[in-house]
Amino acid sequence: MQTTLEIDIRKTENSRIGQVDFDNLPFGRIFSDHMLISDYGNESWKNPHIMPYQDLHLSPANSAIHYGQSIFEGMKAFKSADGRVLLFRPYENFQRFNRSAERMCMPQVSEELFIEGLRTLINLDRDWVPPQEGEALYVRPFMFAMDDYIGIKPSDTYKFMIFTCPVGAYYADPVRVKIETHFTRAVKGGVGFAKAAGNYAASLYPSKMAREQGFHQLIWTDGQEHKFVEESGTMNVIFVINGALRTAPTSETILKGVTRDSVLTIARDWGMEVNESPLEVAELVESLRAGKVSEAFGAGTAATVAPISAIGHEDEVFDLGYSKESALSTKLMTELEAIKRGQIEDRFGWNMVI
Ligand code: COI
């Protein structure tokens, strides 16, 4: 992309990279040296700049804090063996970001600001991209309202920002999930398809209840009848039923996951049957009882491909007998990771070289 965008860069004089143990990275707690900021006001984005990562100063009346105009994205960058930095499918995240913005009555971000912002920031902090297997540079673009105003209306001012963090695994072990049939994540006409901050806040209490019952996460069901499987807490959810992949189609209540799409694309490319159609909880439970579900896994940027070891529904718990060596999820994950790390041909054109 030809760009005329000028990003002012102020580099840190005190890099923190020497303090990081890249062999033991937690998820989401270590932040790279720089961050990008652009401010919106008078109906345009201005002054894109990069500065040392630091705290923000906000008015106590900041309307994002009170009324929740706040959206984000997540993607990952990898280091290939020959030292290239590869960012996975950023255009998908760009498009989803603007869909989220539209729904939350926030301004659109130009492709130039989003993509060139990513490219410039990641390039500047390219030494923070861990080369180790199982690790990546997690990239977090986000936007939030900046008006200091008490009252309900769309803000007139916003900040668009990007920071990055080197990360290890989000889930260290296979997850136990519970099919949620009381609480609701999303309803038709709501904001379930958007990466709106409040969606995650609303999931915390039901997730806490599930944890008290011995589960790590939930499988959400539709908000009207709790009859159809939707997605899991931090990821889309895919089942292997009778040897075919089965997942709910994305919709206004289900996030259009980039990892979900990548996994399904690879499986189709391998000639596997992939069935994206509404999945009734009753059908899933019947299939679990009949031993037809050989595997289940989550798909998300943070979680990547996260195997599910057990599924709870009402008083029953179905143990899936997960075995890493033989699992299809391992095969899919291995292929996906190899593409992301430039170890095999990028046959779908997914990587952006930084
Ligand atoms: C992601 O997968 O990137 C997310 O945004 C989920 C979040 C829980 C880290």
PDB file of C-alpha atoms in Angstrom, residues 23-232:
ATOM      1  CA  ASP A  23      11.766 -18.253  27.761  1.00  0.00           C
ATOM      2  CA  ASN A  24       8.975 -17.828  30.322  1.00  0.00           C
ATOM      3  CA  LEU A  25       6.456 -15.384  28.964  1.00  0.00           C
ATOM      4  CA  PRO A  26       3.103 -15.025  30.709  1.00  0.00           C
ATOM      5  CA  PHE A  27       0.108 -13.855  28.648  1.00  0.00           C
ATOM      6  CA  GLY A  28      -0.722 -10.166  28.636  1.00  0.00           C
ATOM      7  CA  ARG A  29       1.461  -8.832  31.433  1.00  0.00           C
ATOM      8  CA  ILE A  30       4.603  -7.603  29.662  1.00  0.00           C
ATOM      9  CA  PHE A  31       4.368  -4.646  27.304  1.00  0.00           C
ATOM     10  CA  SER A  32       6.839  -3.680  24.585  1.00  0.00           C
ATOM     11  CA  ASP A  33       8.700  -0.381  24.580  1.00  0.00           C
ATOM     12  CA  HIS A  34       6.383   1.740  22.424  1.00  0.00           C
ATOM     13  CA  MET A  35       2.748   2.486  21.691  1.00  0.00           C
ATOM     14  CA  LEU A  36       0.916   4.284  18.889  1.00  0.00           C
ATOM     15  CA  ILE A  37      -1.714   6.963  19.437  1.00  0.00           C
ATOM     16  CA  SER A  38      -3.943   8.973  17.143  1.00  0.00           C
ATOM     17  CA  ASP A  39      -6.617  11.405  18.342  1.00  0.00           C
ATOM     18  CA  TYR A  40     -10.026  11.954  16.797  1.00  0.00           C
ATOM     19  CA  GLY A  41     -11.785  15.301  16.942  1.00  0.00           C
ATOM     20  CA  ASN A  42     -13.613  17.626  14.521  1.00  0.00           C
ATOM     21  CA  GLU A  43     -14.499  14.508  12.527  1.00  0.00           C
ATOM     22  CA  SER A  44     -10.985  13.408  11.612  1.00  0.00           C
ATOM     23  CA  TRP A  45      -8.053  11.405  12.931  1.00  0.00           C
ATOM     24  CA  LYS A  46      -5.005  13.518  13.686  1.00  0.00           C
ATOM     25  CA  ASN A  47      -1.457  13.423  14.851  1.00  0.00           C
ATOM     26  CA  PRO A  48      -0.570   9.709  14.612  1.00  0.00           C
ATOM     27  CA  HIS A  49       2.517   9.254  16.741  1.00  0.00           C
ATOM     28  CA  ILE A  50       4.540   6.624  18.506  1.00  0.00           C
ATOM     29  CA  MET A  51       5.926   7.214  21.961  1.00  0.00           C
ATOM     30  CA  PRO A  52       7.347   5.182  24.843  1.00  0.00           C
ATOM     31  CA  TYR A  53       4.733   2.874  26.417  1.00  0.00           C
ATOM     32  CA  GLN A  54       3.304   4.698  29.418  1.00  0.00           C
ATOM     33  CA  ASP A  55       0.171   5.396  31.450  1.00  0.00           C
ATOM     34  CA  LEU A  56      -2.571   7.648  30.095  1.00  0.00           C
ATOM     35  CA  HIS A  57      -4.086  10.696  31.758  1.00  0.00           C
ATOM     36  CA  LEU A  58      -7.886  10.569  31.696  1.00  0.00           C
ATOM     37  CA  SER A  59     -10.633  12.760  33.044  1.00  0.00           C
ATOM     38  CA  PRO A  60     -12.669  11.074  35.807  1.00  0.00           C
ATOM     39  CA  ALA A  61     -15.664  11.946  33.601  1.00  0.00           C
ATOM     40  CA  ASN A  62     -14.222  10.080  30.592  1.00  0.00           C
ATOM     41  CA  SER A  63     -17.296   8.707  28.851  1.00  0.00           C
ATOM     42  CA  ALA A  64     -15.688   5.381  27.872  1.00  0.00           C
ATOM     43  CA  ILE A  65     -15.307   4.591  31.561  1.00  0.00           C
ATOM     44  CA  HIS A  66     -18.927   5.435  32.327  1.00  0.00           C
ATOM     45  CA  TYR A  67     -20.806   4.393  29.195  1.00  0.00           C
ATOM     46  CA  GLY A  68     -18.539   1.894  27.509  1.00  0.00           C
ATOM     47  CA  GLN A  69     -17.695   3.171  24.040  1.00  0.00           C
ATOM     48  CA  SER A  70     -14.619   0.985  23.824  1.00  0.00           C
ATOM     49  CA  ILE A  71     -13.618  -1.596  21.209  1.00  0.00           C
ATOM     50  CA  PHE A  72     -10.492  -3.606  20.499  1.00  0.00           C
ATOM     51  CA  GLU A  73      -8.800  -6.168  18.291  1.00  0.00           C
ATOM     52  CA  GLY A  74      -6.192  -8.829  18.856  1.00  0.00           C
ATOM     53  CA  MET A  75      -3.708 -10.299  16.419  1.00  0.00           C
ATOM     54  CA  LYS A  76      -0.302 -11.923  16.563  1.00  0.00           C
ATOM     55  CA  ALA A  77       3.095 -11.393  14.927  1.00  0.00           C
ATOM     56  CA  PHE A  78       5.723 -14.125  14.659  1.00  0.00           C
ATOM     57  CA  LYS A  79       9.436 -14.346  13.938  1.00  0.00           C
ATOM     58  CA  SER A  80      10.434 -16.708  11.153  1.00  0.00           C
ATOM     59  CA  ALA A  81      13.661 -18.692  11.226  1.00  0.00           C
ATOM     60  CA  ASP A  82      15.211 -16.284   8.703  1.00  0.00           C
ATOM     61  CA  GLY A  83      14.431 -13.302  10.958  1.00  0.00           C
ATOM     62  CA  ARG A  84      11.357 -11.947   9.150  1.00  0.00           C
ATOM     63  CA  VAL A  85       8.474 -10.624  11.242  1.00  0.00           C
ATOM     64  CA  LEU A  86       5.121 -11.936   9.997  1.00  0.00           C
ATOM     65  CA  LEU A  87       1.810 -10.422  11.049  1.00  0.00           C
ATOM     66  CA  PHE A  88      -1.132 -12.795  10.663  1.00  0.00           C
ATOM     67  CA  ARG A  89      -4.163 -11.612   8.643  1.00  0.00           C
ATOM     68  CA  PRO A  90      -4.283  -7.956   9.806  1.00  0.00           C
ATOM     69  CA  TYR A  91      -6.806  -6.943   7.124  1.00  0.00           C
ATOM     70  CA  GLU A  92      -9.426  -9.258   8.696  1.00  0.00           C
ATOM     71  CA  ASN A  93      -8.935  -7.523  12.020  1.00  0.00           C
ATOM     72  CA  PHE A  94      -9.047  -4.120  10.348  1.00  0.00           C
ATOM     73  CA  GLN A  95     -12.430  -4.885   8.817  1.00  0.00           C
ATOM     74  CA  ARG A  96     -13.826  -6.313  12.037  1.00  0.00           C
ATOM     75  CA  PHE A  97     -12.554  -3.280  13.959  1.00  0.00           C
ATOM     76  CA  ASN A  98     -14.561  -0.952  11.747  1.00  0.00           C
ATOM     77  CA  ARG A  99     -17.658  -3.175  12.000  1.00  0.00           C
ATOM     78  CA  SER A 100     -17.334  -2.966  15.784  1.00  0.00           C
ATOM     79  CA  ALA A 101     -16.843   0.813  15.544  1.00  0.00           C
ATOM     80  CA  GLU A 102     -19.969   1.262  13.444  1.00  0.00           C
ATOM     81  CA  ARG A 103     -22.130  -0.714  15.883  1.00  0.00           C
ATOM     82  CA  MET A 104     -20.782   1.215  18.863  1.00  0.00           C
ATOM     83  CA  CYS A 105     -21.366   4.550  17.111  1.00  0.00           C
ATOM     84  CA  MET A 106     -17.650   5.272  16.926  1.00  0.00           C
ATOM     85  CA  PRO A 107     -15.688   6.678  13.955  1.00  0.00           C
ATOM     86  CA  GLN A 108     -14.156   4.487  11.246  1.00  0.00           C
ATOM     87  CA  VAL A 109     -10.381   4.169  11.141  1.00  0.00           C
ATOM     88  CA  SER A 110      -8.714   4.350   7.719  1.00  0.00           C
ATOM     89  CA  GLU A 111      -6.887   1.335   6.372  1.00  0.00           C
ATOM     90  CA  GLU A 112      -3.793   3.514   6.192  1.00  0.00           C
ATOM     91  CA  LEU A 113      -3.870   4.440   9.873  1.00  0.00           C
ATOM     92  CA  PHE A 114      -4.640   0.884  11.006  1.00  0.00           C
ATOM     93  CA  ILE A 115      -2.235  -1.018   8.743  1.00  0.00           C
ATOM     94  CA  GLU A 116       0.609   1.512   8.596  1.00  0.00           C
ATOM     95  CA  GLY A 117       0.241   2.089  12.329  1.00  0.00           C
ATOM     96  CA  LEU A 118       0.691  -1.660  12.887  1.00  0.00           C
ATOM     97  CA  ARG A 119       3.577  -1.898  10.459  1.00  0.00           C
ATOM     98  CA  THR A 120       5.485   1.050  11.927  1.00  0.00           C
ATOM     99  CA  LEU A 121       4.966   0.098  15.571  1.00  0.00           C
ATOM    100  CA  ILE A 122       5.785  -3.595  15.102  1.00  0.00           C
ATOM    101  CA  ASN A 123       8.845  -2.752  13.026  1.00  0.00           C
ATOM    102  CA  LEU A 124      10.101  -0.392  15.719  1.00  0.00           C
ATOM    103  CA  ASP A 125       9.681  -3.061  18.410  1.00  0.00           C
ATOM    104  CA  ARG A 126      10.629  -6.014  16.190  1.00  0.00           C
ATOM    105  CA  ASP A 127      13.184  -7.239  18.759  1.00  0.00           C
ATOM    106  CA  TRP A 128      10.225  -7.886  21.060  1.00  0.00           C
ATOM    107  CA  VAL A 129       8.805 -10.544  18.701  1.00  0.00           C
ATOM    108  CA  PRO A 130       9.797 -13.817  20.376  1.00  0.00           C
ATOM    109  CA  PRO A 131      11.229 -16.489  18.082  1.00  0.00           C
ATOM    110  CA  GLN A 132      10.370 -19.360  20.459  1.00  0.00           C
ATOM    111  CA  GLU A 133       7.714 -21.948  19.522  1.00  0.00           C
ATOM    112  CA  GLY A 134       4.502 -21.324  21.436  1.00  0.00           C
ATOM    113  CA  GLU A 135       5.226 -17.604  21.811  1.00  0.00           C
ATOM    114  CA  ALA A 136       4.257 -14.562  19.756  1.00  0.00           C
ATOM    115  CA  LEU A 137       3.940 -10.811  19.857  1.00  0.00           C
ATOM    116  CA  TYR A 138       0.307 -10.111  20.707  1.00  0.00           C
ATOM    117  CA  VAL A 139      -0.875  -6.898  19.075  1.00  0.00           C
ATOM    118  CA  ARG A 140      -3.706  -4.892  20.583  1.00  0.00           C
ATOM    119  CA  PRO A 141      -5.322  -2.072  18.553  1.00  0.00           C
ATOM    120  CA  PHE A 142      -8.157  -0.344  20.426  1.00  0.00           C
ATOM    121  CA  MET A 143     -10.348   2.740  20.406  1.00  0.00           C
ATOM    122  CA  PHE A 144     -12.224   4.476  23.178  1.00  0.00           C
ATOM    123  CA  ALA A 145     -14.255   7.610  23.783  1.00  0.00           C
ATOM    124  CA  MET A 146     -12.421  10.634  25.133  1.00  0.00           C
ATOM    125  CA  ASP A 147     -15.162  13.171  25.877  1.00  0.00           C
ATOM    126  CA  ASP A 148     -15.458  14.141  29.508  1.00  0.00           C
ATOM    127  CA  TYR A 149     -19.207  14.303  29.670  1.00  0.00           C
ATOM    128  CA  ILE A 150     -21.888  12.874  31.919  1.00  0.00           C
ATOM    129  CA  GLY A 151     -24.814  11.967  29.711  1.00  0.00           C
ATOM    130  CA  ILE A 152     -25.635   9.439  27.034  1.00  0.00           C
ATOM    131  CA  LYS A 153     -24.536  10.430  23.571  1.00  0.00           C
ATOM    132  CA  PRO A 154     -21.756   9.324  21.223  1.00  0.00           C
ATOM    133  CA  SER A 155     -18.486  10.958  22.167  1.00  0.00           C
ATOM    134  CA  ASP A 156     -17.121  13.616  19.807  1.00  0.00           C
ATOM    135  CA  THR A 157     -13.508  12.699  20.569  1.00  0.00           C
ATOM    136  CA  TYR A 158     -11.687   9.341  20.618  1.00  0.00           C
ATOM    137  CA  LYS A 159      -8.277   7.789  20.895  1.00  0.00           C
ATOM    138  CA  PHE A 160      -7.075   5.026  18.591  1.00  0.00           C
ATOM    139  CA  MET A 161      -4.096   3.202  20.040  1.00  0.00           C
ATOM    140  CA  ILE A 162      -1.943   0.143  19.468  1.00  0.00           C
ATOM    141  CA  PHE A 163       0.418  -1.547  21.888  1.00  0.00           C
ATOM    142  CA  THR A 164       2.068  -4.932  21.739  1.00  0.00           C
ATOM    143  CA  CYS A 165       3.113  -7.571  24.233  1.00  0.00           C
ATOM    144  CA  PRO A 166       5.270 -10.670  23.903  1.00  0.00           C
ATOM    145  CA  VAL A 167       3.157 -13.595  25.088  1.00  0.00           C
ATOM    146  CA  GLY A 168       3.249 -17.273  25.897  1.00  0.00           C
ATOM    147  CA  ALA A 169       0.231 -19.588  25.913  1.00  0.00           C
ATOM    148  CA  TYR A 170      -3.168 -18.188  26.933  1.00  0.00           C
ATOM    149  CA  TYR A 171      -4.335 -21.617  28.102  1.00  0.00           C
ATOM    150  CA  ALA A 172      -1.507 -23.829  29.313  1.00  0.00           C
ATOM    151  CA  ASP A 173      -3.667 -26.970  29.414  1.00  0.00           C
ATOM    152  CA  PRO A 174      -6.790 -28.375  27.730  1.00  0.00           C
ATOM    153  CA  VAL A 175      -9.912 -26.610  28.978  1.00  0.00           C
ATOM    154  CA  ARG A 176     -13.045 -27.900  30.648  1.00  0.00           C
ATOM    155  CA  VAL A 177     -16.097 -26.013  29.402  1.00  0.00           C
ATOM    156  CA  LYS A 178     -19.685 -25.825  30.566  1.00  0.00           C
ATOM    157  CA  ILE A 179     -22.650 -25.343  28.239  1.00  0.00           C
ATOM    158  CA  GLU A 180     -24.327 -22.252  29.671  1.00  0.00           C
ATOM    159  CA  THR A 181     -28.098 -22.379  29.591  1.00  0.00           C
ATOM    160  CA  HIS A 182     -28.990 -19.563  31.973  1.00  0.00           C
ATOM    161  CA  PHE A 183     -26.749 -16.558  31.358  1.00  0.00           C
ATOM    162  CA  THR A 184     -26.545 -14.910  27.933  1.00  0.00           C
ATOM    163  CA  ARG A 185     -23.597 -13.395  26.064  1.00  0.00           C
ATOM    164  CA  ALA A 186     -25.375 -11.939  23.050  1.00  0.00           C
ATOM    165  CA  VAL A 187     -28.839 -11.419  21.637  1.00  0.00           C
ATOM    166  CA  LYS A 188     -30.104 -10.764  18.126  1.00  0.00           C
ATOM    167  CA  GLY A 189     -29.852  -7.057  17.450  1.00  0.00           C
ATOM    168  CA  GLY A 190     -27.209  -6.707  20.159  1.00  0.00           C
ATOM    169  CA  VAL A 191     -23.432  -6.311  20.021  1.00  0.00           C
ATOM    170  CA  GLY A 192     -22.263  -9.947  20.085  1.00  0.00           C
ATOM    171  CA  PHE A 193     -20.479  -9.692  16.736  1.00  0.00           C
ATOM    172  CA  ALA A 194     -18.500  -6.667  17.900  1.00  0.00           C
ATOM    173  CA  LYS A 195     -15.296  -6.751  19.898  1.00  0.00           C
ATOM    174  CA  ALA A 196     -16.815  -4.391  22.411  1.00  0.00           C
ATOM    175  CA  ALA A 197     -15.130  -4.215  25.812  1.00  0.00           C
ATOM    176  CA  GLY A 198     -18.444  -4.599  27.637  1.00  0.00           C
ATOM    177  CA  ASN A 199     -19.067  -8.032  26.093  1.00  0.00           C
ATOM    178  CA  TYR A 200     -16.101  -9.327  28.044  1.00  0.00           C
ATOM    179  CA  ALA A 201     -17.124  -7.603  31.271  1.00  0.00           C
ATOM    180  CA  ALA A 202     -20.577  -9.169  31.020  1.00  0.00           C
ATOM    181  CA  SER A 203     -19.036 -12.632  30.672  1.00  0.00           C
ATOM    182  CA  LEU A 204     -17.067 -12.424  33.909  1.00  0.00           C
ATOM    183  CA  TYR A 205     -19.808 -13.324  36.376  1.00  0.00           C
ATOM    184  CA  PRO A 206     -21.119 -16.375  34.462  1.00  0.00           C
ATOM    185  CA  SER A 207     -17.493 -17.514  33.963  1.00  0.00           C
ATOM    186  CA  LYS A 208     -16.856 -17.134  37.677  1.00  0.00           C
ATOM    187  CA  MET A 209     -19.894 -19.316  38.441  1.00  0.00           C
ATOM    188  CA  ALA A 210     -18.617 -21.929  35.983  1.00  0.00           C
ATOM    189  CA  ARG A 211     -15.169 -21.881  37.584  1.00  0.00           C
ATOM    190  CA  GLU A 212     -16.734 -22.558  40.966  1.00  0.00           C
ATOM    191  CA  GLN A 213     -18.244 -25.680  39.361  1.00  0.00           C
ATOM    192  CA  GLY A 214     -14.832 -26.844  38.104  1.00  0.00           C
ATOM    193  CA  PHE A 215     -14.870 -25.455  34.556  1.00  0.00           C
ATOM    194  CA  HIS A 216     -12.451 -23.010  32.926  1.00  0.00           C
ATOM    195  CA  GLN A 217     -14.841 -21.521  30.407  1.00  0.00           C
ATOM    196  CA  LEU A 218     -18.367 -21.524  29.044  1.00  0.00           C
ATOM    197  CA  ILE A 219     -19.950 -22.502  25.802  1.00  0.00           C
ATOM    198  CA  TRP A 220     -22.544 -19.805  25.239  1.00  0.00           C
ATOM    199  CA  THR A 221     -25.930 -20.639  23.820  1.00  0.00           C
ATOM    200  CA  ASP A 222     -28.418 -18.355  22.070  1.00  0.00           C
ATOM    201  CA  GLY A 223     -30.017 -15.695  24.224  1.00  0.00           C
ATOM    202  CA  GLN A 224     -33.622 -16.494  23.294  1.00  0.00           C
ATOM    203  CA  GLU A 225     -34.086 -20.177  24.082  1.00  0.00           C
ATOM    204  CA  HIS A 226     -30.605 -21.421  25.040  1.00  0.00           C
ATOM    205  CA  LYS A 227     -31.213 -24.006  22.371  1.00  0.00           C
ATOM    206  CA  PHE A 228     -28.279 -23.439  20.000  1.00  0.00           C
ATOM    207  CA  VAL A 229     -24.527 -23.533  20.636  1.00  0.00           C
ATOM    208  CA  GLU A 230     -22.813 -20.208  19.871  1.00  0.00           C
ATOM    209  CA  GLU A 231     -19.212 -19.574  20.962  1.00  0.00           C
ATOM    210  CA  SER A 232     -16.945 -20.003  23.934  1.00  0.00           C
TER     211      SER A 232
END
